[in-house]
XYZ file of C-alpha atoms in Angstrom:
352
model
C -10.596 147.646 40.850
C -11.873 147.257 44.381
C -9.363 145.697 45.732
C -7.096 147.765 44.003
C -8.586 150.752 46.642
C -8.777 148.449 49.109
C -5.324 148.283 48.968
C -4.432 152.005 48.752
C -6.704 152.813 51.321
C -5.128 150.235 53.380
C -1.782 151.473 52.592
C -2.918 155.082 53.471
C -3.884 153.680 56.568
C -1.005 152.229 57.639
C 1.255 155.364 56.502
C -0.792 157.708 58.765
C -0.203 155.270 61.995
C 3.640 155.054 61.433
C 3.647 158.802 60.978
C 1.533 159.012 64.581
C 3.831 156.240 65.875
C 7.201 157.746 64.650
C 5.759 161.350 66.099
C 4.671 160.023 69.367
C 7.877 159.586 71.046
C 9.381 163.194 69.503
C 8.539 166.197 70.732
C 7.160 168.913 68.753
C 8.860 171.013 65.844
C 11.900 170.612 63.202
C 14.122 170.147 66.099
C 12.479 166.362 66.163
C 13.857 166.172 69.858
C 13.373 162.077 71.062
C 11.443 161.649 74.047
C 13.414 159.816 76.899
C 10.911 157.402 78.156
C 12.964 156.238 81.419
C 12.863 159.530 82.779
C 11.726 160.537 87.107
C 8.475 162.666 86.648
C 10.876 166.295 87.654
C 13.444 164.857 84.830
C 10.686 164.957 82.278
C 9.099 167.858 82.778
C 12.535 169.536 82.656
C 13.335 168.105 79.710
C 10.328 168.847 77.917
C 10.533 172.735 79.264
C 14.149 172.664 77.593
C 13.560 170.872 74.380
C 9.941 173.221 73.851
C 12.876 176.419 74.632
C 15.172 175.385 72.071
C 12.869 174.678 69.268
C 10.495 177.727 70.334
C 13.738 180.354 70.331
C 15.981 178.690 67.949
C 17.968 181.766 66.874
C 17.726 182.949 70.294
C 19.017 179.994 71.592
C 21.879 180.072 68.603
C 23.348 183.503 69.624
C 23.090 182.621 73.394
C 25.375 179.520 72.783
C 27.879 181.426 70.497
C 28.107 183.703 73.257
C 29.271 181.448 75.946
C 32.789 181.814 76.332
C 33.825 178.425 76.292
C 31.998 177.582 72.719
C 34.998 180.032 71.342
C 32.262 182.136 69.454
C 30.146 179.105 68.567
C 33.675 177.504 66.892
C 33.631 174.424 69.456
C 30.098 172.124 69.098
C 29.567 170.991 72.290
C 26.628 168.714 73.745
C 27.921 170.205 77.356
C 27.969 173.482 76.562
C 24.599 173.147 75.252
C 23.368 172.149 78.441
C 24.046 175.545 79.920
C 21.437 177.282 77.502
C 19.072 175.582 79.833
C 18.119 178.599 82.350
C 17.443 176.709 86.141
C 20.652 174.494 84.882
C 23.019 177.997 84.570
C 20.887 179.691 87.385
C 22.854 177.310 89.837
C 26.058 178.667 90.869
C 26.673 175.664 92.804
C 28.066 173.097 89.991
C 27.010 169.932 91.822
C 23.482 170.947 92.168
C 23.332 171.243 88.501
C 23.862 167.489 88.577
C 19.907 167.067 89.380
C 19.355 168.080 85.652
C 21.714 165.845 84.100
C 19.388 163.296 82.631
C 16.656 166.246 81.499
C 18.998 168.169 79.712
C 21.676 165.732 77.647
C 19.236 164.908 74.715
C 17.417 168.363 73.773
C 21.214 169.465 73.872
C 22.552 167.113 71.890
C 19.765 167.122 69.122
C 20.341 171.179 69.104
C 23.976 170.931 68.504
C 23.204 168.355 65.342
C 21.116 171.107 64.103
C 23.817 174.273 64.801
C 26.772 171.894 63.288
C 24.828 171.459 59.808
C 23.798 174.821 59.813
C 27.180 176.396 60.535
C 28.628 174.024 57.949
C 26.878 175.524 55.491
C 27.003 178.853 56.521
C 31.228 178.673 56.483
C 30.592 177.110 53.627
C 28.581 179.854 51.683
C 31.199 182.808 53.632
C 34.699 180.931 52.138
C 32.819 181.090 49.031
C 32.364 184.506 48.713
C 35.588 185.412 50.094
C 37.276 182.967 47.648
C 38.764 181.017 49.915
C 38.630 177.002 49.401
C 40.369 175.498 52.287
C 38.014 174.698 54.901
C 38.579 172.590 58.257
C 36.492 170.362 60.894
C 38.061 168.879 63.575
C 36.370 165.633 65.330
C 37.806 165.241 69.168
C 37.261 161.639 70.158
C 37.767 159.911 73.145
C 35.934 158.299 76.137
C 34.398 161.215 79.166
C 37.811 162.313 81.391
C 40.086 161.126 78.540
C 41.446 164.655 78.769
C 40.325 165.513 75.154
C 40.510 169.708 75.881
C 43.566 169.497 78.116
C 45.589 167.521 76.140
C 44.885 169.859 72.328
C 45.769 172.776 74.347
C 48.749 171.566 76.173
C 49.964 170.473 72.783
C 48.950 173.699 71.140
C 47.963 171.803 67.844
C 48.032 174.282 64.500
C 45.169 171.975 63.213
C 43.045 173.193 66.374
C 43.701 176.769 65.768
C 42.879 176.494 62.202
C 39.934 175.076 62.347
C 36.545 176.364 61.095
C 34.506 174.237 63.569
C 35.600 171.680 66.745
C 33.240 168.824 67.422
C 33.963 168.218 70.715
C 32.322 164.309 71.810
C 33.272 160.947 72.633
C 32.011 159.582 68.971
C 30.531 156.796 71.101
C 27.396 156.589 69.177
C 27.104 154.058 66.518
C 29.790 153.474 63.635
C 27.421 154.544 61.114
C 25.903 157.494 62.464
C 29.557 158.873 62.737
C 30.341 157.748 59.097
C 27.718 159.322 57.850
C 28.097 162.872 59.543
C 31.650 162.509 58.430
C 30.352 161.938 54.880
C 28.328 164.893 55.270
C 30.902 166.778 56.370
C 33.315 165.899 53.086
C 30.673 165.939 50.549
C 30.185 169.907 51.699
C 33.819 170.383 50.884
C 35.190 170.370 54.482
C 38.666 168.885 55.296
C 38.389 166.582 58.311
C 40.560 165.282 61.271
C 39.691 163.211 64.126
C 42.020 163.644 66.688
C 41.303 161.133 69.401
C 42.703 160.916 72.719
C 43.343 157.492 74.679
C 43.463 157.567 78.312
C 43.178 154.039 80.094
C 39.225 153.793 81.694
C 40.708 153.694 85.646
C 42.367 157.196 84.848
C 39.362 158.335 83.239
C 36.915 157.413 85.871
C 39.010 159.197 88.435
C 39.321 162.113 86.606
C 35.330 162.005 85.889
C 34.672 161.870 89.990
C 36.924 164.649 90.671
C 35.569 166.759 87.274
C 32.006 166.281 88.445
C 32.786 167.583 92.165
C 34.011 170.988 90.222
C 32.087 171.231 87.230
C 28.925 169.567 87.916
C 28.747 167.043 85.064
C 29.368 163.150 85.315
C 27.966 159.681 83.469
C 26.307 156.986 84.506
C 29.741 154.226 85.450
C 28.112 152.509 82.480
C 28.026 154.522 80.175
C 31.268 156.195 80.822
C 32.560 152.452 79.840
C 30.630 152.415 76.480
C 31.910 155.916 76.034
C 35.483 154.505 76.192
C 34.669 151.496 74.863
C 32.780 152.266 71.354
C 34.717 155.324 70.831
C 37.985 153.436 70.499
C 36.028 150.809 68.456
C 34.923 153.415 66.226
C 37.834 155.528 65.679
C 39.405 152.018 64.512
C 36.913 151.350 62.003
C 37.000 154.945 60.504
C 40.504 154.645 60.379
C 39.833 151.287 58.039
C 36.941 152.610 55.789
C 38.176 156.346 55.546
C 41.844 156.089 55.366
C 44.039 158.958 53.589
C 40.097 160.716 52.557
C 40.756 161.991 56.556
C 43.169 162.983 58.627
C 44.104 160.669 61.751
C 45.900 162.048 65.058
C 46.380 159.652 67.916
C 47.438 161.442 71.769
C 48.677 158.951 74.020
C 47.537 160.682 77.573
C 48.291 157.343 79.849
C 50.377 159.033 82.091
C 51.830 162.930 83.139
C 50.649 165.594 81.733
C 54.169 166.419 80.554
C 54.136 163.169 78.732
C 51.281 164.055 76.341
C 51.916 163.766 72.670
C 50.804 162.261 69.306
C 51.957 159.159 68.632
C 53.625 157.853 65.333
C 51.653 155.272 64.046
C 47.647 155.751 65.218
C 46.786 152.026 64.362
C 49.801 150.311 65.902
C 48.898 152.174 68.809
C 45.799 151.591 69.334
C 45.614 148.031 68.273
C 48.920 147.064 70.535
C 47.993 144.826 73.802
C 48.083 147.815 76.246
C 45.743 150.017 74.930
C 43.638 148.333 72.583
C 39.914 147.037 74.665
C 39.504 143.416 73.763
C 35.306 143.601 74.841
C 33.358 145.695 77.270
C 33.352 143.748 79.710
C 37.011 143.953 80.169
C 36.308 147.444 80.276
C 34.250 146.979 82.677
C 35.702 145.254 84.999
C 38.505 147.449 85.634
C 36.546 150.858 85.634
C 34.119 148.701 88.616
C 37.607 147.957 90.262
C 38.593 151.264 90.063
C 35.364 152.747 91.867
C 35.284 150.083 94.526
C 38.841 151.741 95.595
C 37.702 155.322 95.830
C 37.119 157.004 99.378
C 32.781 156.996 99.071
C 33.280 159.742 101.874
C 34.963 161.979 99.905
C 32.285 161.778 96.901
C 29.030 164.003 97.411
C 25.856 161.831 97.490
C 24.628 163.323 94.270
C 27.516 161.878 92.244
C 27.174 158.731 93.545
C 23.626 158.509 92.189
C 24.740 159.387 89.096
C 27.399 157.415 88.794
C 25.791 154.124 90.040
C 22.511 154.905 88.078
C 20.976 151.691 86.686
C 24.303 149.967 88.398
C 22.566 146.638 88.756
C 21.082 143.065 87.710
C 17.465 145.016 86.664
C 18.925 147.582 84.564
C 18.078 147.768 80.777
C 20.806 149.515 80.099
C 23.617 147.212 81.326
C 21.774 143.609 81.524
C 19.598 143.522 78.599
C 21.366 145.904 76.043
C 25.176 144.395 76.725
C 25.317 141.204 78.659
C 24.094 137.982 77.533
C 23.641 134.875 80.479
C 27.530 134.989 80.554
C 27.511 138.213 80.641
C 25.079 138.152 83.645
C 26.953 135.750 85.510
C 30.055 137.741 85.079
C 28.093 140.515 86.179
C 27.279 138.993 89.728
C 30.801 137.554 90.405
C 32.350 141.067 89.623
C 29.985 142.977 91.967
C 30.556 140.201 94.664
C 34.433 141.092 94.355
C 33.398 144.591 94.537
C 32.035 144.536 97.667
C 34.359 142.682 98.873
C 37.519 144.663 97.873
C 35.510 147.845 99.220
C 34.786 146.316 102.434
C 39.299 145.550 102.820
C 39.880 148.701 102.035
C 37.435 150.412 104.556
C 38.927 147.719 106.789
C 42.405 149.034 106.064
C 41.322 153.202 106.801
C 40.855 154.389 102.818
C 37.054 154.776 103.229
């Protein structure tokens, strides 16, 4: 018997650190908000003033995003968007001073728009109802940052896009399973779903990232613009496989004019052929680090460049220990060496 309560006692024990442990690195309220640990002293504090905002003024915060104009009355869920509900970010009129709050403001707006998405879900859900209508539409846009995602859905005018009764607008670079299972979600509430993913090759991409982030103020890491394109085609190939007719598949080849946008016939030929498909991240890689050793460094502002080559290097968690093994590694150094090399020609020849 006394070990039998030495055990629960134990076990009580235990329970009570993992539920200190698990709420140590969250910050307070329903919102459960992670903690970025890697963040510059300014960055946290910012990002701790936004994520106590959001889950102090939730319905506040709710009608304030529905009424920015580009969230199309709250219709389009939008991690970027989000990021504007964060008062010194939309003070700023200048866009590429808002870049100094990139890092703060990313995850307290991306755990608020997980919450809004359920909860609108469920509030369409409830209205169609009532109203006795059963047909009910989410839309998943997929594709790596500067794939050209919004451009390309409204150049094609899309029926499914103006039928919709809510637009997740991401990369769906997070992992395969977190983006089955919000799909899941999604179906099991009686929601018809489409992904409509857009595939733009990573050297495009990147230079339409530099030249969105001089006008709008928002840009990745290089790195994590590469996972971005990377996963996200990875991903949308595996739903295709697990999901298949439960979901609706559209495919937009955007590799070169803008005139030459469309869907293309057959999503998985497409994106499994030779010239689009991403054989491993380092290929990826490679060519978006080619790309950015050819770009004029005079004409980028100094704050992009910090974001952009954040963590860039042999001591960075993010590239070296979480995606390159000792291969990897010494890939790593022989690609940067060629780097600086093709960057120092083409200063040599006048392009920076």
């Amino acid at each position: 018997m006394k070990k039998l309560k030495f055990i629960c006692f134990l076990f009580i024990i235990i329970l009570f650190l993992c539920i200190q442990y698990d709420n140590q690195w969250h910050y307070s309220g329903n919102l459960r908000i992670p903690i970025s640990l890697d963040l510059k002293r300014e960055e946290a504090i910012d990002e701790a003033s936004f994520a106590a905002d959001l889950q102090d003024h939730l319905l506040e915060s709710e009608e304030r995003y529905r009424l920015l104009p580009d969230s199309l009355n709250g219709k389009i869920i939008s991690t970027d968007l989000a990021c504007h509900l964060y008062k010194p970010f939309a003070a700023l009129s200048n866009a590429k001073d808002r870049l100094k709050y990139f890092f703060s403001t990313r995850i307290p707006a991306s755990w608020f728009m997980n919450y809004v998405y359920y909860k609108k879900l469920v509030e369409i859900k409830d209205l169609k109802e009532q109203e006795g209508q059963e047909k009910m539409n989410v839309v998943f846009l997929a594709g790596g940052d500067g794939s050209g995602k919004t451009s390309a859905v409204r150049y094609l005018g899309l029926p499914i896009i103006e039928n919709a009764d809510v637009i997740r607008d991401a990369t769906m670079s997070s992992s395969f399973e977190y983006h089955k299972k919000v799909i899941e979600k999604t179906l099991e509430l009686g929601f018809e779903v489409t992904i409509i993913y857009v595939f733009r090759p990573i050297e495009l991409a990147l230079e339409a990232n530099i030249s969105r982030a001089e006008e709008e103020g928002r840009i990745r890491p290089i790195g994590e613009i590469v996972d971005a394109h990377y996963r996200a085609q990875q991903n949308v190939v595996k739903l295709i496989e697990f999901f298949g007719d439960k979901i609706e598949f559209l495919v937009i080849d955007n590799r070169r004019s803008f005139q030459d946008i469309h869907v293309v016939d057959n999503p998985v030929e497409f994106l499994t052929s030779t010239e689009v498909y991403y054989m491993s991240r380092e290929i990826v890689m490679n060519r978006a680090l080619l790309t950015y050793a050819k770009q004029n460094k005079e004409e980028i502002s100094e704050p992009i460049i910090e974001v952009l080559e954040h963590k860039l290097n042999l001591s960075s968690t993010n590239i070296q220990a979480n995606d390159l093994n000792q291969e990897g590694a010494h890939w790593f150094k022989h690609i940067r060496k060629l780097i600086d090399t093709l960057a120092m020609k083409f200063k040599a020849k006048g392009h920076a």
